[in-house]
mmCIF file of C-alpha atoms in Angstrom:
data_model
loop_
_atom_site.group_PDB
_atom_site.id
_atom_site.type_symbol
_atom_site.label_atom_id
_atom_site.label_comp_id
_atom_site.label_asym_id
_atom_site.label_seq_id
_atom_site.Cartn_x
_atom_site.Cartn_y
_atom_site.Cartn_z
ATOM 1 C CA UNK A 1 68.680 73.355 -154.952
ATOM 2 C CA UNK A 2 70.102 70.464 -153.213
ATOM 3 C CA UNK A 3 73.829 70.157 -152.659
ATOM 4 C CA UNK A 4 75.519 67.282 -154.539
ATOM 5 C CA UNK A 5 76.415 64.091 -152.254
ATOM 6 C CA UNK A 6 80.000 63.305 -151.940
ATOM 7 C CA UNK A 7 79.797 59.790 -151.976
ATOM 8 C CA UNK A 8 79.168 57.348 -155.155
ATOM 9 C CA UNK A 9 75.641 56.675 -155.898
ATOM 10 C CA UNK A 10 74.820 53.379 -154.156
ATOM 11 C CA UNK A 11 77.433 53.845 -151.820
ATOM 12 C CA UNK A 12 75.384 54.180 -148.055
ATOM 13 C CA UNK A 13 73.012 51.575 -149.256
ATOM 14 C CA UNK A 14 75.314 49.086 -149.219
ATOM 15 C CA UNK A 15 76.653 49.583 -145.933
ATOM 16 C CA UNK A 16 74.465 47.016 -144.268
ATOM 17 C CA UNK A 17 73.555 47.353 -140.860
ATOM 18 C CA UNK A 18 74.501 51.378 -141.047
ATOM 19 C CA UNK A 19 73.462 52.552 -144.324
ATOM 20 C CA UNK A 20 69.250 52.537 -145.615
ATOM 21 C CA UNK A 21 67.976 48.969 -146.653
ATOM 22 C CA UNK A 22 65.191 46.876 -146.953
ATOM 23 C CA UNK A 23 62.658 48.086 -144.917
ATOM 24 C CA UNK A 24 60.647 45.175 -142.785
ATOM 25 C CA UNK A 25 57.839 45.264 -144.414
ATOM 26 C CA UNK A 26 60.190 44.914 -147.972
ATOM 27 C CA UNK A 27 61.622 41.748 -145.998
ATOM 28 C CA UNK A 28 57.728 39.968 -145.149
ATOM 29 C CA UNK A 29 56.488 40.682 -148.733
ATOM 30 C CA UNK A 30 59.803 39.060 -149.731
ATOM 31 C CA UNK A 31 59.431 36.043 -147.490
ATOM 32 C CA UNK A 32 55.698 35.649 -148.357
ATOM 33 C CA UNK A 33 57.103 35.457 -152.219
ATOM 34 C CA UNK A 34 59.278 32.505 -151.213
ATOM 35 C CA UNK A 35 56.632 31.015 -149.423
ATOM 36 C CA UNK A 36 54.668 30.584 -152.105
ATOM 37 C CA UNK A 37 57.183 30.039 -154.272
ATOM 38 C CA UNK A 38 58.058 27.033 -152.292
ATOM 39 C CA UNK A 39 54.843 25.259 -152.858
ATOM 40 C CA UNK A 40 54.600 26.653 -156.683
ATOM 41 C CA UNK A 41 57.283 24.799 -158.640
ATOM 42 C CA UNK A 42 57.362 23.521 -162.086
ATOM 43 C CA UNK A 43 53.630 20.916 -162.743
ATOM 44 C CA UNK A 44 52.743 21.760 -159.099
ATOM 45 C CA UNK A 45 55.577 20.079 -157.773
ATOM 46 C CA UNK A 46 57.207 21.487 -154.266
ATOM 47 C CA UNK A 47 60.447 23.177 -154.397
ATOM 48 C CA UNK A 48 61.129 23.869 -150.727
ATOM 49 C CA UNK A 49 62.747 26.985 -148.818
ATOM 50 C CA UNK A 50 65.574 26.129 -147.161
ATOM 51 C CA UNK A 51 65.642 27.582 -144.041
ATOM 52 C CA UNK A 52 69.585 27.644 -141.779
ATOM 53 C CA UNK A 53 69.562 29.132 -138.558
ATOM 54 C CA UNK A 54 71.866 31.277 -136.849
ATOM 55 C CA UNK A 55 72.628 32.328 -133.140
ATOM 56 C CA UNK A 56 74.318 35.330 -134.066
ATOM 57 C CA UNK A 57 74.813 37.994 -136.828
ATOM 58 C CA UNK A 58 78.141 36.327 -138.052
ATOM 59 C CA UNK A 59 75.730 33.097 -138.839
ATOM 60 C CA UNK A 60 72.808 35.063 -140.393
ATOM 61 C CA UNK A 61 75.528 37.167 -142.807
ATOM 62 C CA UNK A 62 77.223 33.683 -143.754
ATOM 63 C CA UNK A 63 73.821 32.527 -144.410
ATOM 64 C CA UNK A 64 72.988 35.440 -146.907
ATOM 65 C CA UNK A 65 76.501 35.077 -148.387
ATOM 66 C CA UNK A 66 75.337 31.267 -149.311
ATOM 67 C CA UNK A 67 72.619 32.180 -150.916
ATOM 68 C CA UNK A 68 69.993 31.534 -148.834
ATOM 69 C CA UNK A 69 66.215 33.229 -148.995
ATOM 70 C CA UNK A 70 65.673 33.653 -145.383
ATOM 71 C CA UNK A 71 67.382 33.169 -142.169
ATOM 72 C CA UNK A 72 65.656 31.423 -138.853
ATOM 73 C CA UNK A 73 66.898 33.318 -135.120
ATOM 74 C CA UNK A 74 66.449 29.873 -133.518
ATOM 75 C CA UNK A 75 65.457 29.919 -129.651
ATOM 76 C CA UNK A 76 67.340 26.567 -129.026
ATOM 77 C CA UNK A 77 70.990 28.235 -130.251
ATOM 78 C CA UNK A 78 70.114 31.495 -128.784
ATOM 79 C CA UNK A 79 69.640 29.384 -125.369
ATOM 80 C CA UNK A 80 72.835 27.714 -126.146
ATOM 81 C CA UNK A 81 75.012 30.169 -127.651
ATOM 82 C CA UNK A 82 74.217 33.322 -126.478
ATOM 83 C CA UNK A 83 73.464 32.439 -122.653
ATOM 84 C CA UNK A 84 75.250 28.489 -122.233
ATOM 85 C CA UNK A 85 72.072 27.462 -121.242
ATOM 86 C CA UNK A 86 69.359 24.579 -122.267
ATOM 87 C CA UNK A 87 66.521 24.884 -124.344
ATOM 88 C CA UNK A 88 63.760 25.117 -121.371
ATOM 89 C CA UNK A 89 61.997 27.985 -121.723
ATOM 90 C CA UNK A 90 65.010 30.084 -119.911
ATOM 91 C CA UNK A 91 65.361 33.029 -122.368
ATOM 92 C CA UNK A 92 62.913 36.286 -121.919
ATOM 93 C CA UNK A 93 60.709 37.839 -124.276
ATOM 94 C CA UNK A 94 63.061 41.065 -124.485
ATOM 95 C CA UNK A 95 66.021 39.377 -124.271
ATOM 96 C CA UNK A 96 64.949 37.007 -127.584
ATOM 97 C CA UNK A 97 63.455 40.514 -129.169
ATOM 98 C CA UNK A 98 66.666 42.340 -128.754
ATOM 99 C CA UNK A 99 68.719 40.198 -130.593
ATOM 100 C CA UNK A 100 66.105 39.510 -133.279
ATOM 101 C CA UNK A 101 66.888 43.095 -133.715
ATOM 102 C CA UNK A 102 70.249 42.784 -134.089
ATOM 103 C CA UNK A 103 70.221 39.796 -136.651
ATOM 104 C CA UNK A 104 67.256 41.577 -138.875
ATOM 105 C CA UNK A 105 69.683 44.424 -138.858
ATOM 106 C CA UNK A 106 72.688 42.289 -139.720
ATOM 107 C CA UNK A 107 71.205 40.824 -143.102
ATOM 108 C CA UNK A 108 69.145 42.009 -146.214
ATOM 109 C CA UNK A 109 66.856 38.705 -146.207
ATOM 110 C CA UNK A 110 64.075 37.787 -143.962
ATOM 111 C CA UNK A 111 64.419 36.854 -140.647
ATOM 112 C CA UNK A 112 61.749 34.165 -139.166
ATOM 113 C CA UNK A 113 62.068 34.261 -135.164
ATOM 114 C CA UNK A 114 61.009 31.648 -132.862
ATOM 115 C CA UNK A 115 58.753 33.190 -130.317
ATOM 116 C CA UNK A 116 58.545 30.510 -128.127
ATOM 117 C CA UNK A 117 55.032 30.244 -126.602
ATOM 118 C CA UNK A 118 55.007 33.927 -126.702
ATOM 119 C CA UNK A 119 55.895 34.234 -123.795
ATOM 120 C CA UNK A 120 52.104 33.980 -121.652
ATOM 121 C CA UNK A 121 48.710 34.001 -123.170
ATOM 122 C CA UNK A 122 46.768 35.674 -125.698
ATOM 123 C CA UNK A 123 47.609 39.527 -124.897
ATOM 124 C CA UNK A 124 51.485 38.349 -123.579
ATOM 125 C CA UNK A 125 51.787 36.795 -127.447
ATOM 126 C CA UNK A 126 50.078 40.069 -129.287
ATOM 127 C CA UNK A 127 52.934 42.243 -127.330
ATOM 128 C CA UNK A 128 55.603 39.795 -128.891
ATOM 129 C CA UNK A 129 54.085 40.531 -132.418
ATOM 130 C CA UNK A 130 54.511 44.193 -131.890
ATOM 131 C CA UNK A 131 58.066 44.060 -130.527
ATOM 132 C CA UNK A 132 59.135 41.259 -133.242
ATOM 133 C CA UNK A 133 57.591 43.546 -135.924
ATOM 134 C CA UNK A 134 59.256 46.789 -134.382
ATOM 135 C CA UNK A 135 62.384 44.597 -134.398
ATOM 136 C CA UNK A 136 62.211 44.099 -138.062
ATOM 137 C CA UNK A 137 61.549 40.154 -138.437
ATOM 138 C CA UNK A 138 59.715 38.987 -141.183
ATOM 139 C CA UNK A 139 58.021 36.227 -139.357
ATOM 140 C CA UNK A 140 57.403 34.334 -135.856
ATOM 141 C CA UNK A 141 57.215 31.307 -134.674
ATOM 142 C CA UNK A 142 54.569 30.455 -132.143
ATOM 143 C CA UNK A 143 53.797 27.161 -129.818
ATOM 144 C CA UNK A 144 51.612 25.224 -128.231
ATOM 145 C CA UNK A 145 53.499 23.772 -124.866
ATOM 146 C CA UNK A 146 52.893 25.246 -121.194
ATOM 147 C CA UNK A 147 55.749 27.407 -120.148
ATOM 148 C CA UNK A 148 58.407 26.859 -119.275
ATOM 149 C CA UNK A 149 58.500 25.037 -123.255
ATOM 150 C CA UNK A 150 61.253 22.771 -123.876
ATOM 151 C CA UNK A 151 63.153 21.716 -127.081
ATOM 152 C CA UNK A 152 60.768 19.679 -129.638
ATOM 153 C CA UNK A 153 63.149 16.673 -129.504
ATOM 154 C CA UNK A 154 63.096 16.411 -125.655
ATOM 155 C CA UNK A 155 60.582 14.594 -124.067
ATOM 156 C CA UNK A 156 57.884 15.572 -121.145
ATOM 157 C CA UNK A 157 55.367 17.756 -123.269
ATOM 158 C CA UNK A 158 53.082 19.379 -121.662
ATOM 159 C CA UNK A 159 50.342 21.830 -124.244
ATOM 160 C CA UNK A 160 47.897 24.771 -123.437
ATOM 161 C CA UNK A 161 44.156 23.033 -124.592
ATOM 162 C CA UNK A 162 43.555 23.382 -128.142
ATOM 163 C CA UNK A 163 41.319 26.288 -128.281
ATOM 164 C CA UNK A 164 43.346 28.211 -126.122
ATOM 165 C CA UNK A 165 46.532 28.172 -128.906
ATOM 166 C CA UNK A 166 43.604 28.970 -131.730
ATOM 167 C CA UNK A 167 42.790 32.086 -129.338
ATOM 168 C CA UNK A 168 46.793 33.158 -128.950
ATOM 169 C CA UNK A 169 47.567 32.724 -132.892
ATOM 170 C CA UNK A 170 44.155 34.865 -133.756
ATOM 171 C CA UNK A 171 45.099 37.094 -131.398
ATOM 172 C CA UNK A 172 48.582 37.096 -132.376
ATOM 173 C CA UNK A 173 47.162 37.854 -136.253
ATOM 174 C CA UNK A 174 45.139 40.516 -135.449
ATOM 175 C CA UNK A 175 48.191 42.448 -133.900
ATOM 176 C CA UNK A 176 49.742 42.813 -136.729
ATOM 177 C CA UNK A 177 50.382 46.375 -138.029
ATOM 178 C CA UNK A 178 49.134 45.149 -141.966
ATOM 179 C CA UNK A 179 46.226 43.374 -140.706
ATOM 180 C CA UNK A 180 45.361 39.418 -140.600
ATOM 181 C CA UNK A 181 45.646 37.984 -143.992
ATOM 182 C CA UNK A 182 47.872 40.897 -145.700
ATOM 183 C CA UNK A 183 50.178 40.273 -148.356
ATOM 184 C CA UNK A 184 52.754 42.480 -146.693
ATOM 185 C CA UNK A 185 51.864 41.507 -143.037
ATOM 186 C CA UNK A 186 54.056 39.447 -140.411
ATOM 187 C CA UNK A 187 54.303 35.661 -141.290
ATOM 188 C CA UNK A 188 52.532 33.413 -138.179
ATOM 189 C CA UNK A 189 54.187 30.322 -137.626
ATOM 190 C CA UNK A 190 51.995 27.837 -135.371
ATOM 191 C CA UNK A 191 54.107 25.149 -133.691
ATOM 192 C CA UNK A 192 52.265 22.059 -132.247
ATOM 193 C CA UNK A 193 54.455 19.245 -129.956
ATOM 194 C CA UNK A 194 51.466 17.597 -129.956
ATOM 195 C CA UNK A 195 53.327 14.319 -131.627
ATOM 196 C CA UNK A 196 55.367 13.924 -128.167
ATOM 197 C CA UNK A 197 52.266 14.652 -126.126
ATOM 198 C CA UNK A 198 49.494 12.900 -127.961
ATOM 199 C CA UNK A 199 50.594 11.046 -130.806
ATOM 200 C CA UNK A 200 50.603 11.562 -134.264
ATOM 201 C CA UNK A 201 46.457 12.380 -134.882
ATOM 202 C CA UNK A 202 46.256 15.731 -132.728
ATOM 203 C CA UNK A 203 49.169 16.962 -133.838
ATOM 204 C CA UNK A 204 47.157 17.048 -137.397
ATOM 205 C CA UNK A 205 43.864 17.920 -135.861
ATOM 206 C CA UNK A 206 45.696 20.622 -133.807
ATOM 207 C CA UNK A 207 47.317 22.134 -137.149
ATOM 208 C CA UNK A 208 44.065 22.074 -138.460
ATOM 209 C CA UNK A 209 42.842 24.079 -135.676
ATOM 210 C CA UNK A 210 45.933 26.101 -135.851
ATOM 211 C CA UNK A 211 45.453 26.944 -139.726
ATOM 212 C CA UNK A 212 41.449 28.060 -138.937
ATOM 213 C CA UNK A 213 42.277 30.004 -136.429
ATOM 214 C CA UNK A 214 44.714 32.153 -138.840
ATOM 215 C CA UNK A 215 48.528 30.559 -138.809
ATOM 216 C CA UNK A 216 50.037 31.120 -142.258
ATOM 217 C CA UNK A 217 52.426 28.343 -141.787
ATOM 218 C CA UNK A 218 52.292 25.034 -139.802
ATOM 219 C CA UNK A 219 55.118 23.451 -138.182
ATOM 220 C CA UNK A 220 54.088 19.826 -136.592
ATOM 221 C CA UNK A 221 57.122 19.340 -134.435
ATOM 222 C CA UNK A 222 58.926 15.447 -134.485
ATOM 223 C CA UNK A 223 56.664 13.315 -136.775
ATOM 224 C CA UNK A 224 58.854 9.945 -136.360
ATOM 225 C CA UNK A 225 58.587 8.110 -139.120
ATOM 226 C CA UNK A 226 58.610 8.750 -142.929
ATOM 227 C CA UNK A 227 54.759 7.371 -142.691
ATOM 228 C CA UNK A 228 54.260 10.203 -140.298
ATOM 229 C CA UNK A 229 55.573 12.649 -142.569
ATOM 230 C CA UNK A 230 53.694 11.388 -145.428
ATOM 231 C CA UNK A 231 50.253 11.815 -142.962
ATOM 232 C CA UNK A 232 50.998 15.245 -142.362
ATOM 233 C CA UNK A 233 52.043 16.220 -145.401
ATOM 234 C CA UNK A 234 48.498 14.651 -147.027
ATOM 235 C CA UNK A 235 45.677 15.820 -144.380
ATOM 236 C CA UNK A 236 47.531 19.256 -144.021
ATOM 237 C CA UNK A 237 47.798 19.623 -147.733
ATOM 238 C CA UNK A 238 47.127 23.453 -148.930
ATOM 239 C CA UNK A 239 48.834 25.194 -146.115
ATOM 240 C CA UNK A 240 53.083 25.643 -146.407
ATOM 241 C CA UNK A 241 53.998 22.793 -143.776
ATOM 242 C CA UNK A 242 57.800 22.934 -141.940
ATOM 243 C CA UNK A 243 59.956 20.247 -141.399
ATOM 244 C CA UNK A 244 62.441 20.280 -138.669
ATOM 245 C CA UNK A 245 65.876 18.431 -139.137
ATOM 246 C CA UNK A 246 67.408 18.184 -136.207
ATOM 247 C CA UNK A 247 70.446 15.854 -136.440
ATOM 248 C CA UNK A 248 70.645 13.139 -134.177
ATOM 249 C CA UNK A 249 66.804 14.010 -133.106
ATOM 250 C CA UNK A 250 63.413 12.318 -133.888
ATOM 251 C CA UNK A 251 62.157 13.081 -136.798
ATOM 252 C CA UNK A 252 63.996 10.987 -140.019
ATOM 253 C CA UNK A 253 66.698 12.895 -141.933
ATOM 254 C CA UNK A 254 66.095 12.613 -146.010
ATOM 255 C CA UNK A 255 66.623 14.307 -149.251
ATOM 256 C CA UNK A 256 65.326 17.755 -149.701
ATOM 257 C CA UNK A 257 63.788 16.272 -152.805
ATOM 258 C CA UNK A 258 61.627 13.714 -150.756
ATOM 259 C CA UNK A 259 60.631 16.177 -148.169
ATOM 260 C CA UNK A 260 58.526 17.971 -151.165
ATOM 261 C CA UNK A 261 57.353 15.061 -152.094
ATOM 262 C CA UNK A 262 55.814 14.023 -148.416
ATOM 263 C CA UNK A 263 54.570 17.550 -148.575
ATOM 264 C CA UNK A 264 57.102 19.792 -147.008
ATOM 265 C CA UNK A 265 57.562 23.609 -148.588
ATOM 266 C CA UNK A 266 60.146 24.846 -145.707
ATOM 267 C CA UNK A 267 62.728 22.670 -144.542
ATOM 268 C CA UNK A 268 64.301 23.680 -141.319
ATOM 269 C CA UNK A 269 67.924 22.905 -140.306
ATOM 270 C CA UNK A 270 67.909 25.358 -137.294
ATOM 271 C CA UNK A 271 70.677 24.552 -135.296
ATOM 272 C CA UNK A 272 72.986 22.508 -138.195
ATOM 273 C CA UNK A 273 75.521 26.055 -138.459
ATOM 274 C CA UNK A 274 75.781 26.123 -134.724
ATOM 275 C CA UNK A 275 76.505 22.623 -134.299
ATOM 276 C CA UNK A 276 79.081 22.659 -137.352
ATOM 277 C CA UNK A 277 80.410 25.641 -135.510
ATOM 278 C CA UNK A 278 80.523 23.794 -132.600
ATOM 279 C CA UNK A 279 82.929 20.987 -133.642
ATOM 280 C CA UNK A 280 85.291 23.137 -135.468
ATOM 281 C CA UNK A 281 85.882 25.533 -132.411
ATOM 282 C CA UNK A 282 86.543 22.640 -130.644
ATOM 283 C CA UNK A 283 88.926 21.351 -133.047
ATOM 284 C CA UNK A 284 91.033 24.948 -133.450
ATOM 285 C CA UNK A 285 91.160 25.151 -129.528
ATOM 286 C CA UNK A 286 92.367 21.563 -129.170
ATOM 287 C CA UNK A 287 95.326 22.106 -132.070
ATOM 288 C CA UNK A 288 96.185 25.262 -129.929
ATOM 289 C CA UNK A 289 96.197 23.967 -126.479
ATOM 290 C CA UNK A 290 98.573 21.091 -128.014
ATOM 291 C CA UNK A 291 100.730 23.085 -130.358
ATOM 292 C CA UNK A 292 100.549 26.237 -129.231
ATOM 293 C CA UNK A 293 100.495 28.269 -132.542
ATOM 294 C CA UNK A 294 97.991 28.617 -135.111
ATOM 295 C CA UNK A 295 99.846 29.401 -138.441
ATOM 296 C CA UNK A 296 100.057 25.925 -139.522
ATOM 297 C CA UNK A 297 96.159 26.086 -139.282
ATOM 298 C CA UNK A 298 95.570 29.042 -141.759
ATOM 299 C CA UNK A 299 93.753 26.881 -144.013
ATOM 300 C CA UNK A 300 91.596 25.906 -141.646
ATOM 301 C CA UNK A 301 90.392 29.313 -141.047
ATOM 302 C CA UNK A 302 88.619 32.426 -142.956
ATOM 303 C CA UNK A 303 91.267 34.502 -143.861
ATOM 304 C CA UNK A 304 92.096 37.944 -142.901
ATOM 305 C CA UNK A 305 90.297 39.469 -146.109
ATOM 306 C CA UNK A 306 86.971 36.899 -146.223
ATOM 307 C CA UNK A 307 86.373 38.006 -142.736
ATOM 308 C CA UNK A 308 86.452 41.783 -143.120
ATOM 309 C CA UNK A 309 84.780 41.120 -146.414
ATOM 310 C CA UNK A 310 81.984 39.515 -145.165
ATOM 311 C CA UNK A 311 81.257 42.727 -142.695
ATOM 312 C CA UNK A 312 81.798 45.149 -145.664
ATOM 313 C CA UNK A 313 85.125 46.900 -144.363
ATOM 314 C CA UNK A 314 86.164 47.978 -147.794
ATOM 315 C CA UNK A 315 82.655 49.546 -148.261
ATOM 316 C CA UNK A 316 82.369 50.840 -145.111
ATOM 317 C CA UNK A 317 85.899 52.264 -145.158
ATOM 318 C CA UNK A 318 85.060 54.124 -148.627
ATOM 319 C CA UNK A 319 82.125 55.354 -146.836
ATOM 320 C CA UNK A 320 84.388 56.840 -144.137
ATOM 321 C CA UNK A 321 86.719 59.189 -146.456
ATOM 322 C CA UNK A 322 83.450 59.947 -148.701
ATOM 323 C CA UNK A 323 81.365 61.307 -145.826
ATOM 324 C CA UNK A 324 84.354 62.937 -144.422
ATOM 325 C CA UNK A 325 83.902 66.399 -146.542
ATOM 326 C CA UNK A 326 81.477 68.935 -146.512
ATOM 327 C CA UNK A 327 78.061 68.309 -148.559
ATOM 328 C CA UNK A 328 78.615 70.257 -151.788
ATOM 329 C CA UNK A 329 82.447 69.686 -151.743
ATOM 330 C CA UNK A 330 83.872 67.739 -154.927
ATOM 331 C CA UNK A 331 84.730 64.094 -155.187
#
């Protein structure tokens, strides 16, 4: 007969990061559900998936706490953040997998990760679907630029041919541990920068392409105009299309509301926690290189309790004195 367990039921579960949670394939079936949620709202109407990124676990737990479906690693803030470099194609395919690991672990909701070109051709992407999946993400991003890739919103695109992307996302589907087409399997993201390349026309016909070939998702990268938008939205009805808002970049910034109505089921603001980050780090630095205290800041700051709330030290704490008895002992 097993021995009682001397910790509250619920208790280990909660302790996120430690204790058991979702497993990964829990975490694709649940961002498959708000996938299609996103293009199934009320008289057929799109109600999109919001989609923050984060550069570290602190950013992917404040976007859970927020409320969010699904968090996006993004490849541009990992570049930036983690490593203080640009966004050309500098990062490695185990670097980005090992801390994809960390931020699946970090948060109960999805995590999408951009895979970058990933990283070589054909059988260099179906190694970064095993290791992303072993990771835990819930989906990947794949593109269709030449490495080294740069950001969407630079310029100087160069792209692998057409067919050769079609052959790295089938092959990228067909790694999958479910299976191409599964409702629990990893979610494929194809990427096209074809609009910086070649204008506005292959960038569709390459989603097409993309979408044949097996993408779940299509992401046509810095469409410049709200007429742009509008295109892709209409010819690449009937597959969940991403827009990217990147502040201060090339693609318009609207209303979530008028993104669904171009077309748009995932909105993507990948880098907007960073950047906010960003400019209040600066700010606290600045106040203490001038003033040299922080206390008249406090407001400006999480307080002592919000932060060790938001990494569960009261749970984990309880979890500490519970597990400190023998199995079988009383309560």
């Amino acid at each position: 007969m097993p021995h009682p367990s001397p910790w509250e039921p619920g208790l280990l579960p909660s302790l996120t990061g430690v204790g058991p949670g979702p497993s990964a394939r829990d975490k694709r079936v649940a961002l498959r559900s708000a996938l299609a949620a996103a293009g199934a709202g009320q008289g057929g109407a799109i109600e999109p998936l919001v989609l923050p990124g984060a550069t570290d676990a602190l950013g992917a737990r404040l976007i859970e706490e927020a409320g969010f479906a699904a968090v996006y690693a993004t490849g541009a803030g990992l570049a930036n953040a983690g490593f203080g470099l640009p966004d050309i194609g500098l990062i490695s395919q185990t670097e980005v997998v090992d801390h994809a690991g960390r931020l699946a672990e970090a948060t109960r909701v999805p995590l999408i990760c951009d895979a970058d070109t990933g990283y070589g051709g054909p059988l260099a992407a179906m190694r970064t679907v095993r290791l992303l999946e072993r990771a835990g993400v819930a989906g990947l991003q794949l593109e269709d630029q030449e490495m080294p890739k740069r950001c969407g919103h630079f310029d100087s695109h160069t792209l692998i041919p057409a067919g050769h992307m079609q052959t790295k996302i089938a092959a990228a589907c067909e790694a999958r541990s479910a299976g191409a087409g599964a409702d629990d399997g990893l979610v494929i993201i194809a990427r096209t920068d074809a609009r910086s390349a070649d204008g506005i026309d292959e960038a569709i016909e390459r989603g097409r392409a993309y979408a044949e070939a097996g993408a779940d998702v299509l992401f046509i990268e810095a469409p410049r105009t709200v007429g742009e938008l509008a295109l892709v939205g209409r010819e690449l009805a009937g597959v969940p299309l991403i827009v990217n808002v990147v502040e201060g970049g090339k693609t318009p910034q609207l209303e979530l509301a008028e993104y669904a109505e171009l077309g748009f089921g995932v909105v993507l603001f990948a880098n907007y926690l960073m950047r906010s980050m960003h400019l209040a780090g600066r700010e606290a630095l600045e106040h203490l290189r001038e003033h040299g205290e922080t206390a008249s800041r406090a407001d400006r700051m999480a307080g002592w309790s919000e932060r060790q709330n938001l990494f569960n030290l009261p749970r984990f704490s309880a979890a500490e004195t519970a597990l400190d008895r023998e199995l079988g002992s009383a309560t």
